[in-house]
Amino acid sequence: MKNLLAIFFLISAFYVHAGDIKGQEEAILTDAPEVPAPITRKNPTKVIVHLETKEVKKRMADGVEYLFWTFGGSVPGKFIRVREGDEVEFHLQNHPSSKMPHNIDLHAVTGPGGGAASSFTAPGHASVFSFKTLNPGLYVYHCATAPVGMHIANGMYGLILVEPKDGLPKVDREYYVMQSEFYTKGKNGQKGFQLFSEEKAVKEQPEYVVFNGSVGALAGDKAIKAKVGEKVRLYVGNGGPNLVSSFHVIGEIFDKVYIEGGLKTINENVQTTLVPPGGSAMVEFKVEVPGTFIIVDHSIFRTFNKGSLGMLKVEGPEDKIIYSGKTADEVYLPVEASMIHKEDQTMVSNELGKKVFENTCMACHQADGKGLEDAFPPLAKSDFLNANKKRAIQIVLGGKEGKITVNGVKWDGVMPPQELGDEEIAAAINYVYSSWGNKGYKVTPAEVKAERAKLKK
Amino acid sequence: MIRLLFFIFFPSLILASDMVLVKGGNYNPIFVKEKIVRVANFFIDETPVTNQEFLSFVKKNPQWKKSNAKPLFVDSNYLKHWKSDEEVGDKSLNKSPVVNVSWFSAKAYCEWQGKQLPTIDEWEYLAQFGPADNSKDVKNLILEWYSQETPKKLPNVKSTFKNKFGVWDVHGLIWEWNYDFNTTFVTGESRGDSALDKSMFCGSGSVGAADASDYASFMRFGFRSSLKGNYTVANLGFRCVKGEK
Amino acid sequence: MKVFLLCALFFHLSLQAKDLPGDSLYQIESKWSTQDGREIELKDLQGKPTILAMVYFSCKYVCPIIISSIQNLESKLTKKNRNQTQVVLISFDPEKDTPEAMAAYALKAKLDTKRWILMTNKKEDKIRELAAALSFKYEKKGEGDYTHSFMIFILDKDGVIKAKIDSASQDKAVLVDALNKLSL
């Protein structure tokens, strides 16, 4: 009995002890796409955060510059990583060069304005306030100084992760990706220094939709990386200000989605997940094959026309069973007879030739090959045609313009090049040569191929 | 003759900037719906007060020297861009607007000249007027300034535009102090500002902005509310006014 | 003899006023009119811990709450500490709050005029200065009404702010603690 009591006290003492705030530390903040290391401590602590608001002129896209209003010098703002139960002493510092007062609303804070009322700061000054992280989850923070829309639209948002007491499941790679839009007076791509367009912001018609604050911030040599077999977790935020993101990684399926950044509802095998402005999601997936996986907002015109394109480059051994890559390259001809594919250097069937003639040539040169007066020259018993076989091939391939004489009649018209394969051209010309009293020359697909090559030069 | 007498009684005015007359009129304050405020005629300094002008004030009023001024009246960045108590240092700053000055020091300067700081009503009335030649819409001019960085060295006064009254640089150069800057009840929790927080402020009515899309004006109110009397800011200066009488 | 005493008095008073800390509120120089018809400088308030608030006495809503909060605050002090504390109420409505009006108010509200000083200033800009130093906001609306902050301050003997609350919903304990510390 005594032993049991002793054990009971020991265990409860441990839990009480574990729940007490122990010590203090300065928070390590990171710039996207990096995140601070996972928290290993088992009890809450006092965390001191120093975050500076600064207005910085930077690249939006190649040749395009913008004055971003930032938390920590970049868009998105610094990633803050704390633990459930921590007491955070938050120092918001507004750089002296700022034109605007700024403040911060952290969605992780339970309190008026999420901290906004207590952190309203003039340029060259700092505000301090404290809060306790009562709820775990992935939360957005943003500036809430009037007019809020403009402060957010200029880049004032970031993410704060409040890890649950027991931490999150271990993964091999963690990255920070935040989508947002920018509304510039000039059109997308217009070079030079761009100004904010209030009109476009109100109309919700951005010129740029990007990941991590600029076009290409996550692409090319700035792509995020992983190795085959690794588990990747993306902390995804959406700063808005207006658009909902349909977040998708091309070629991957999310094994797990922590819906809306919460910890209770975890969906599995998701292709595309919604991330609302002012909201977040955590996605996890194991990369099985190497390659470049494109990260997109599946509202697809945003990706290809406005910039919401990122890259995950995965290196490692291939697995042909999961994904083989291209194994064959074939010709596909939706014409009946040519379903029987013959890589034949010799004669092609008359039937094919007739079919091609009827589908393509007959419209102008007529079924009897006699052509149309004042419009199209004849093929039947044509001295022009019979004089030069090679020229006939060239004309079908490349078209013909200008003056010619056929059977004593002058013609000055235009014949367009024919979009047909080597086999079809050979078959059609053979049909013509073997009809209506023509000389019966034979043309092979190889000959057509050779002329085609000459044309390309 | 009157001018001469004026200068005898207020020798400080000899060095001061010229004043121009602003014809009063009506304006609709952004934070009060359907209200028209009538502003009386007033004289105002043509340009913001320059570093050179402020220096002559400090020389005659040593309690406002950098090393003397008290923390109640100025914060630790007071005149930090000056080389010393009685030297601006960089000559190219002589004609640029003095910044890093607090409300108390700005007020003292104006009083030394027998003038006062402009009220918010006077300033907001004046803020409506853009370039006299109508070369640019005033709202766009303001929004452009908000979208740009603060230059490391502020340009000289008279470098932006002149309005129809002959007042220079009302927008586009610096923020400016107002006499009653501490009447703006924007709390910083701007999402809640549309209804007065009765636990923080006593008073009736809402403080919702009459025109929520007038970002240009909104920003000035936001900026004012973040200030305290002894604050100094690197892009905040001032100028003075005098009643018509 | 009288002259000597007068000089000594002046000397003594000026000594007292010297060396105000750089962040003392009492550095604002001006003549304030009290409810008993005196004209005093802020530095005359030096020497005692002070509870200070800015109000106007025809205020129907919040100012009575401020005043009763202060009375409540005082009741939490020991008798000794209370006797050493002065309460200063400054009106930003000099037009209505004349010395007579303020005296009448003090009577009606049963304020202990031995320790409560009600005062105002004929110069509006000096009131504005004091408010700016306190980060107190006030604005005149039409019909003699004002919109203003809810603030109560604790100043030390030299007029330096030691504690404050800026909302009615804040816990007043921080003010009581500050006063107790000052009275030690």
PDB file of C-alpha atoms in Angstrom, chain B residues 36-235:
ATOM      1  CA  ILE B  36     -19.698  68.771 -42.430  1.00  0.00           C
ATOM      2  CA  VAL B  37     -17.035  70.733 -40.595  1.00  0.00           C
ATOM      3  CA  ARG B  38     -16.446  74.354 -41.431  1.00  0.00           C
ATOM      4  CA  VAL B  39     -12.820  75.426 -41.249  1.00  0.00           C
ATOM      5  CA  ALA B  40     -12.086  79.135 -40.869  1.00  0.00           C
ATOM      6  CA  ASN B  41      -9.401  80.939 -42.878  1.00  0.00           C
ATOM      7  CA  PHE B  42      -5.887  80.476 -41.525  1.00  0.00           C
ATOM      8  CA  PHE B  43      -2.280  81.222 -42.330  1.00  0.00           C
ATOM      9  CA  ILE B  44       0.091  78.306 -42.665  1.00  0.00           C
ATOM     10  CA  ASP B  45       3.834  77.928 -43.198  1.00  0.00           C
ATOM     11  CA  GLU B  46       4.495  77.510 -46.890  1.00  0.00           C
ATOM     12  CA  THR B  47       6.728  74.516 -46.241  1.00  0.00           C
ATOM     13  CA  PRO B  48       7.481  72.155 -43.377  1.00  0.00           C
ATOM     14  CA  VAL B  49       9.996  73.489 -40.850  1.00  0.00           C
ATOM     15  CA  THR B  50      13.529  72.744 -42.058  1.00  0.00           C
ATOM     16  CA  ASN B  51      16.570  71.519 -40.164  1.00  0.00           C
ATOM     17  CA  GLN B  52      18.146  74.949 -40.505  1.00  0.00           C
ATOM     18  CA  GLU B  53      15.082  76.678 -39.063  1.00  0.00           C
ATOM     19  CA  PHE B  54      14.825  74.240 -36.173  1.00  0.00           C
ATOM     20  CA  LEU B  55      18.512  74.780 -35.442  1.00  0.00           C
ATOM     21  CA  SER B  56      17.985  78.509 -34.912  1.00  0.00           C
ATOM     22  CA  PHE B  57      15.190  77.626 -32.473  1.00  0.00           C
ATOM     23  CA  VAL B  58      17.390  75.220 -30.529  1.00  0.00           C
ATOM     24  CA  LYS B  59      20.203  77.767 -30.324  1.00  0.00           C
ATOM     25  CA  LYS B  60      17.849  80.291 -28.717  1.00  0.00           C
ATOM     26  CA  ASN B  61      16.104  77.714 -26.518  1.00  0.00           C
ATOM     27  CA  PRO B  62      18.833  75.530 -25.026  1.00  0.00           C
ATOM     28  CA  GLN B  63      16.371  73.407 -23.056  1.00  0.00           C
ATOM     29  CA  TRP B  64      15.498  71.854 -26.446  1.00  0.00           C
ATOM     30  CA  LYS B  65      19.043  70.840 -27.253  1.00  0.00           C
ATOM     31  CA  LYS B  66      19.500  67.152 -27.909  1.00  0.00           C
ATOM     32  CA  SER B  67      21.448  66.646 -24.728  1.00  0.00           C
ATOM     33  CA  ASN B  68      19.146  68.733 -22.547  1.00  0.00           C
ATOM     34  CA  ALA B  69      15.638  67.792 -23.600  1.00  0.00           C
ATOM     35  CA  LYS B  70      13.784  65.736 -20.997  1.00  0.00           C
ATOM     36  CA  PRO B  71      12.380  62.212 -21.572  1.00  0.00           C
ATOM     37  CA  LEU B  72       8.870  63.459 -20.749  1.00  0.00           C
ATOM     38  CA  PHE B  73       9.077  65.644 -23.834  1.00  0.00           C
ATOM     39  CA  VAL B  74      11.293  63.712 -26.288  1.00  0.00           C
ATOM     40  CA  ASP B  75      12.299  60.062 -26.727  1.00  0.00           C
ATOM     41  CA  SER B  76      15.845  58.817 -27.195  1.00  0.00           C
ATOM     42  CA  ASN B  77      15.835  59.343 -30.985  1.00  0.00           C
ATOM     43  CA  TYR B  78      15.257  63.099 -30.745  1.00  0.00           C
ATOM     44  CA  LEU B  79      17.293  64.829 -33.486  1.00  0.00           C
ATOM     45  CA  LYS B  80      19.391  61.700 -33.887  1.00  0.00           C
ATOM     46  CA  HIS B  81      20.244  62.693 -37.457  1.00  0.00           C
ATOM     47  CA  TRP B  82      22.009  65.839 -36.215  1.00  0.00           C
ATOM     48  CA  LYS B  83      25.725  65.811 -35.668  1.00  0.00           C
ATOM     49  CA  SER B  84      25.525  67.516 -32.269  1.00  0.00           C
ATOM     50  CA  ASP B  85      23.454  69.825 -30.092  1.00  0.00           C
ATOM     51  CA  GLU B  86      24.064  72.851 -32.284  1.00  0.00           C
ATOM     52  CA  GLU B  87      25.091  71.341 -35.585  1.00  0.00           C
ATOM     53  CA  VAL B  88      22.955  69.662 -38.180  1.00  0.00           C
ATOM     54  CA  GLY B  89      26.213  68.351 -39.652  1.00  0.00           C
ATOM     55  CA  ASP B  90      25.357  67.372 -43.192  1.00  0.00           C
ATOM     56  CA  LYS B  91      24.820  70.683 -45.023  1.00  0.00           C
ATOM     57  CA  SER B  92      22.629  69.027 -47.624  1.00  0.00           C
ATOM     58  CA  LEU B  93      20.024  68.535 -44.904  1.00  0.00           C
ATOM     59  CA  ASN B  94      19.687  72.236 -44.128  1.00  0.00           C
ATOM     60  CA  LYS B  95      16.698  72.738 -46.375  1.00  0.00           C
ATOM     61  CA  SER B  96      15.115  69.348 -45.856  1.00  0.00           C
ATOM     62  CA  PRO B  97      12.281  69.023 -43.334  1.00  0.00           C
ATOM     63  CA  VAL B  98      13.337  68.502 -39.732  1.00  0.00           C
ATOM     64  CA  VAL B  99      12.261  65.074 -38.474  1.00  0.00           C
ATOM     65  CA  ASN B 100      12.927  63.071 -35.301  1.00  0.00           C
ATOM     66  CA  VAL B 101      11.103  65.795 -33.373  1.00  0.00           C
ATOM     67  CA  SER B 102       8.382  65.155 -30.816  1.00  0.00           C
ATOM     68  CA  TRP B 103       5.021  66.847 -30.503  1.00  0.00           C
ATOM     69  CA  PHE B 104       6.239  68.786 -27.463  1.00  0.00           C
ATOM     70  CA  SER B 105       9.293  70.141 -29.286  1.00  0.00           C
ATOM     71  CA  ALA B 106       7.286  70.961 -32.402  1.00  0.00           C
ATOM     72  CA  LYS B 107       4.678  72.754 -30.307  1.00  0.00           C
ATOM     73  CA  ALA B 108       7.390  74.692 -28.505  1.00  0.00           C
ATOM     74  CA  TYR B 109       8.875  75.812 -31.822  1.00  0.00           C
ATOM     75  CA  CYS B 110       5.524  77.073 -33.086  1.00  0.00           C
ATOM     76  CA  GLU B 111       4.849  78.913 -29.816  1.00  0.00           C
ATOM     77  CA  TRP B 112       8.281  80.526 -29.994  1.00  0.00           C
ATOM     78  CA  GLN B 113       7.109  82.003 -33.289  1.00  0.00           C
ATOM     79  CA  GLY B 114       3.777  83.113 -31.887  1.00  0.00           C
ATOM     80  CA  LYS B 115       2.049  80.341 -33.869  1.00  0.00           C
ATOM     81  CA  GLN B 116       0.560  76.910 -33.192  1.00  0.00           C
ATOM     82  CA  LEU B 117       0.472  73.433 -34.697  1.00  0.00           C
ATOM     83  CA  PRO B 118      -2.330  72.863 -37.236  1.00  0.00           C
ATOM     84  CA  THR B 119      -5.430  71.136 -35.868  1.00  0.00           C
ATOM     85  CA  ILE B 120      -6.569  67.905 -37.487  1.00  0.00           C
ATOM     86  CA  ASP B 121      -9.520  69.778 -39.002  1.00  0.00           C
ATOM     87  CA  GLU B 122      -7.230  72.364 -40.581  1.00  0.00           C
ATOM     88  CA  TRP B 123      -4.863  69.697 -41.871  1.00  0.00           C
ATOM     89  CA  GLU B 124      -7.551  67.366 -43.192  1.00  0.00           C
ATOM     90  CA  TYR B 125      -9.232  70.299 -44.919  1.00  0.00           C
ATOM     91  CA  LEU B 126      -5.945  71.199 -46.598  1.00  0.00           C
ATOM     92  CA  ALA B 127      -5.227  67.559 -47.440  1.00  0.00           C
ATOM     93  CA  GLN B 128      -8.038  67.533 -49.975  1.00  0.00           C
ATOM     94  CA  PHE B 129      -6.147  69.782 -52.360  1.00  0.00           C
ATOM     95  CA  GLY B 130      -3.710  68.289 -54.826  1.00  0.00           C
ATOM     96  CA  PRO B 131      -1.340  70.009 -57.218  1.00  0.00           C
ATOM     97  CA  ALA B 132      -2.543  73.430 -58.324  1.00  0.00           C
ATOM     98  CA  ASP B 133      -1.941  72.473 -61.935  1.00  0.00           C
ATOM     99  CA  ASN B 134      -4.118  69.355 -61.513  1.00  0.00           C
ATOM    100  CA  SER B 135      -1.261  67.272 -62.872  1.00  0.00           C
ATOM    101  CA  LYS B 136      -2.129  64.420 -60.558  1.00  0.00           C
ATOM    102  CA  ASP B 137      -5.084  63.173 -58.547  1.00  0.00           C
ATOM    103  CA  VAL B 138      -4.344  63.786 -54.889  1.00  0.00           C
ATOM    104  CA  LYS B 139      -5.462  60.313 -53.753  1.00  0.00           C
ATOM    105  CA  ASN B 140      -3.159  58.600 -56.236  1.00  0.00           C
ATOM    106  CA  LEU B 141      -0.327  60.859 -55.199  1.00  0.00           C
ATOM    107  CA  ILE B 142      -0.803  59.820 -51.581  1.00  0.00           C
ATOM    108  CA  LEU B 143      -1.151  56.102 -52.303  1.00  0.00           C
ATOM    109  CA  GLU B 144       2.011  56.250 -54.380  1.00  0.00           C
ATOM    110  CA  TRP B 145       3.885  57.779 -51.471  1.00  0.00           C
ATOM    111  CA  TYR B 146       2.642  54.986 -49.190  1.00  0.00           C
ATOM    112  CA  SER B 147       3.933  52.441 -51.692  1.00  0.00           C
ATOM    113  CA  GLN B 148       7.440  53.844 -51.663  1.00  0.00           C
ATOM    114  CA  GLU B 149      10.380  53.483 -49.319  1.00  0.00           C
ATOM    115  CA  THR B 150      11.466  56.308 -47.025  1.00  0.00           C
ATOM    116  CA  PRO B 151      14.627  57.679 -48.699  1.00  0.00           C
ATOM    117  CA  LYS B 152      17.755  57.592 -46.542  1.00  0.00           C
ATOM    118  CA  LYS B 153      18.090  61.337 -46.979  1.00  0.00           C
ATOM    119  CA  LEU B 154      14.913  63.359 -47.199  1.00  0.00           C
ATOM    120  CA  PRO B 155      14.762  65.716 -50.175  1.00  0.00           C
ATOM    121  CA  ASN B 156      14.478  69.486 -49.665  1.00  0.00           C
ATOM    122  CA  VAL B 157      11.187  71.184 -48.972  1.00  0.00           C
ATOM    123  CA  LYS B 158       9.363  72.383 -52.089  1.00  0.00           C
ATOM    124  CA  SER B 159      10.251  69.139 -53.848  1.00  0.00           C
ATOM    125  CA  THR B 160       6.793  67.628 -54.225  1.00  0.00           C
ATOM    126  CA  PHE B 161       3.922  69.898 -55.240  1.00  0.00           C
ATOM    127  CA  LYS B 162       2.270  73.225 -54.507  1.00  0.00           C
ATOM    128  CA  ASN B 163      -1.491  73.416 -53.996  1.00  0.00           C
ATOM    129  CA  LYS B 164      -3.808  76.188 -55.081  1.00  0.00           C
ATOM    130  CA  PHE B 165      -3.152  78.197 -51.922  1.00  0.00           C
ATOM    131  CA  GLY B 166       0.602  78.060 -52.469  1.00  0.00           C
ATOM    132  CA  VAL B 167       1.222  75.495 -49.714  1.00  0.00           C
ATOM    133  CA  TRP B 168       4.030  73.087 -50.545  1.00  0.00           C
ATOM    134  CA  ASP B 169       4.528  69.398 -49.725  1.00  0.00           C
ATOM    135  CA  VAL B 170       1.230  68.704 -47.993  1.00  0.00           C
ATOM    136  CA  HIS B 171       1.659  65.127 -49.234  1.00  0.00           C
ATOM    137  CA  GLY B 172       4.552  63.049 -50.437  1.00  0.00           C
ATOM    138  CA  LEU B 173       7.392  64.289 -48.265  1.00  0.00           C
ATOM    139  CA  ILE B 174       6.794  63.554 -44.574  1.00  0.00           C
ATOM    140  CA  TRP B 175       4.031  62.930 -42.018  1.00  0.00           C
ATOM    141  CA  GLU B 176       3.291  66.064 -39.974  1.00  0.00           C
ATOM    142  CA  TRP B 177       2.267  66.667 -36.337  1.00  0.00           C
ATOM    143  CA  ASN B 178      -1.143  68.057 -35.465  1.00  0.00           C
ATOM    144  CA  TYR B 179      -2.096  70.038 -32.379  1.00  0.00           C
ATOM    145  CA  ASP B 180      -4.855  67.609 -31.351  1.00  0.00           C
ATOM    146  CA  PHE B 181      -3.245  64.395 -32.576  1.00  0.00           C
ATOM    147  CA  ASN B 182      -4.510  62.659 -29.451  1.00  0.00           C
ATOM    148  CA  THR B 183      -8.148  62.838 -30.457  1.00  0.00           C
ATOM    149  CA  THR B 184      -8.041  59.876 -32.816  1.00  0.00           C
ATOM    150  CA  PHE B 185      -9.774  56.947 -31.234  1.00  0.00           C
ATOM    151  CA  VAL B 186      -8.360  54.242 -33.474  1.00  0.00           C
ATOM    152  CA  THR B 187      -7.124  51.627 -31.050  1.00  0.00           C
ATOM    153  CA  GLY B 188      -4.863  49.546 -33.225  1.00  0.00           C
ATOM    154  CA  GLU B 189      -7.448  46.781 -33.110  1.00  0.00           C
ATOM    155  CA  SER B 190      -8.881  48.202 -36.281  1.00  0.00           C
ATOM    156  CA  ARG B 191     -11.388  45.432 -36.833  1.00  0.00           C
ATOM    157  CA  GLY B 192     -13.245  46.613 -33.738  1.00  0.00           C
ATOM    158  CA  ASP B 193     -12.932  50.302 -34.407  1.00  0.00           C
ATOM    159  CA  SER B 194     -16.270  50.660 -36.113  1.00  0.00           C
ATOM    160  CA  ALA B 195     -17.956  50.754 -32.716  1.00  0.00           C
ATOM    161  CA  LEU B 196     -16.364  52.682 -29.888  1.00  0.00           C
ATOM    162  CA  ASP B 197     -15.041  50.299 -27.288  1.00  0.00           C
ATOM    163  CA  LYS B 198     -17.029  51.634 -24.333  1.00  0.00           C
ATOM    164  CA  SER B 199     -14.588  50.121 -21.852  1.00  0.00           C
ATOM    165  CA  MET B 200     -11.792  52.190 -23.345  1.00  0.00           C
ATOM    166  CA  PHE B 201     -13.497  55.345 -24.404  1.00  0.00           C
ATOM    167  CA  CYS B 202     -16.390  57.313 -23.022  1.00  0.00           C
ATOM    168  CA  GLY B 203     -18.551  58.853 -25.677  1.00  0.00           C
ATOM    169  CA  SER B 204     -21.486  58.318 -27.909  1.00  0.00           C
ATOM    170  CA  GLY B 205     -21.736  57.229 -31.475  1.00  0.00           C
ATOM    171  CA  SER B 206     -19.604  55.028 -33.619  1.00  0.00           C
ATOM    172  CA  VAL B 207     -16.244  55.862 -35.016  1.00  0.00           C
ATOM    173  CA  GLY B 208     -16.760  53.969 -38.238  1.00  0.00           C
ATOM    174  CA  ALA B 209     -15.126  55.712 -41.129  1.00  0.00           C
ATOM    175  CA  ALA B 210     -17.491  57.541 -43.426  1.00  0.00           C
ATOM    176  CA  ASP B 211     -15.614  56.307 -46.457  1.00  0.00           C
ATOM    177  CA  ALA B 212     -13.909  53.036 -45.721  1.00  0.00           C
ATOM    178  CA  SER B 213     -12.360  52.976 -49.151  1.00  0.00           C
ATOM    179  CA  ASP B 214     -10.515  56.258 -48.654  1.00  0.00           C
ATOM    180  CA  TYR B 215      -7.284  54.482 -47.771  1.00  0.00           C
ATOM    181  CA  ALA B 216      -5.297  57.632 -48.358  1.00  0.00           C
ATOM    182  CA  SER B 217      -6.961  59.513 -45.509  1.00  0.00           C
ATOM    183  CA  PHE B 218      -7.428  56.403 -43.370  1.00  0.00           C
ATOM    184  CA  MET B 219      -3.673  55.978 -43.172  1.00  0.00           C
ATOM    185  CA  ARG B 220      -3.159  59.435 -41.683  1.00  0.00           C
ATOM    186  CA  PHE B 221      -5.573  58.652 -38.867  1.00  0.00           C
ATOM    187  CA  GLY B 222      -3.966  55.289 -38.319  1.00  0.00           C
ATOM    188  CA  PHE B 223      -0.545  56.886 -38.166  1.00  0.00           C
ATOM    189  CA  ARG B 224      -1.648  59.597 -35.744  1.00  0.00           C
ATOM    190  CA  SER B 225      -3.160  57.074 -33.363  1.00  0.00           C
ATOM    191  CA  SER B 226       0.090  55.185 -33.041  1.00  0.00           C
ATOM    192  CA  LEU B 227       1.856  58.295 -31.732  1.00  0.00           C
ATOM    193  CA  LYS B 228       2.589  59.507 -28.243  1.00  0.00           C
ATOM    194  CA  GLY B 229       3.551  63.091 -27.352  1.00  0.00           C
ATOM    195  CA  ASN B 230       7.229  62.376 -26.864  1.00  0.00           C
ATOM    196  CA  TYR B 231       7.632  60.094 -29.901  1.00  0.00           C
ATOM    197  CA  THR B 232      10.074  60.987 -32.638  1.00  0.00           C
ATOM    198  CA  VAL B 233       9.904  59.306 -36.025  1.00  0.00           C
ATOM    199  CA  ALA B 234      12.317  59.452 -38.947  1.00  0.00           C
ATOM    200  CA  ASN B 235       9.678  60.640 -41.402  1.00  0.00           C
TER     201      ASN B 235
END
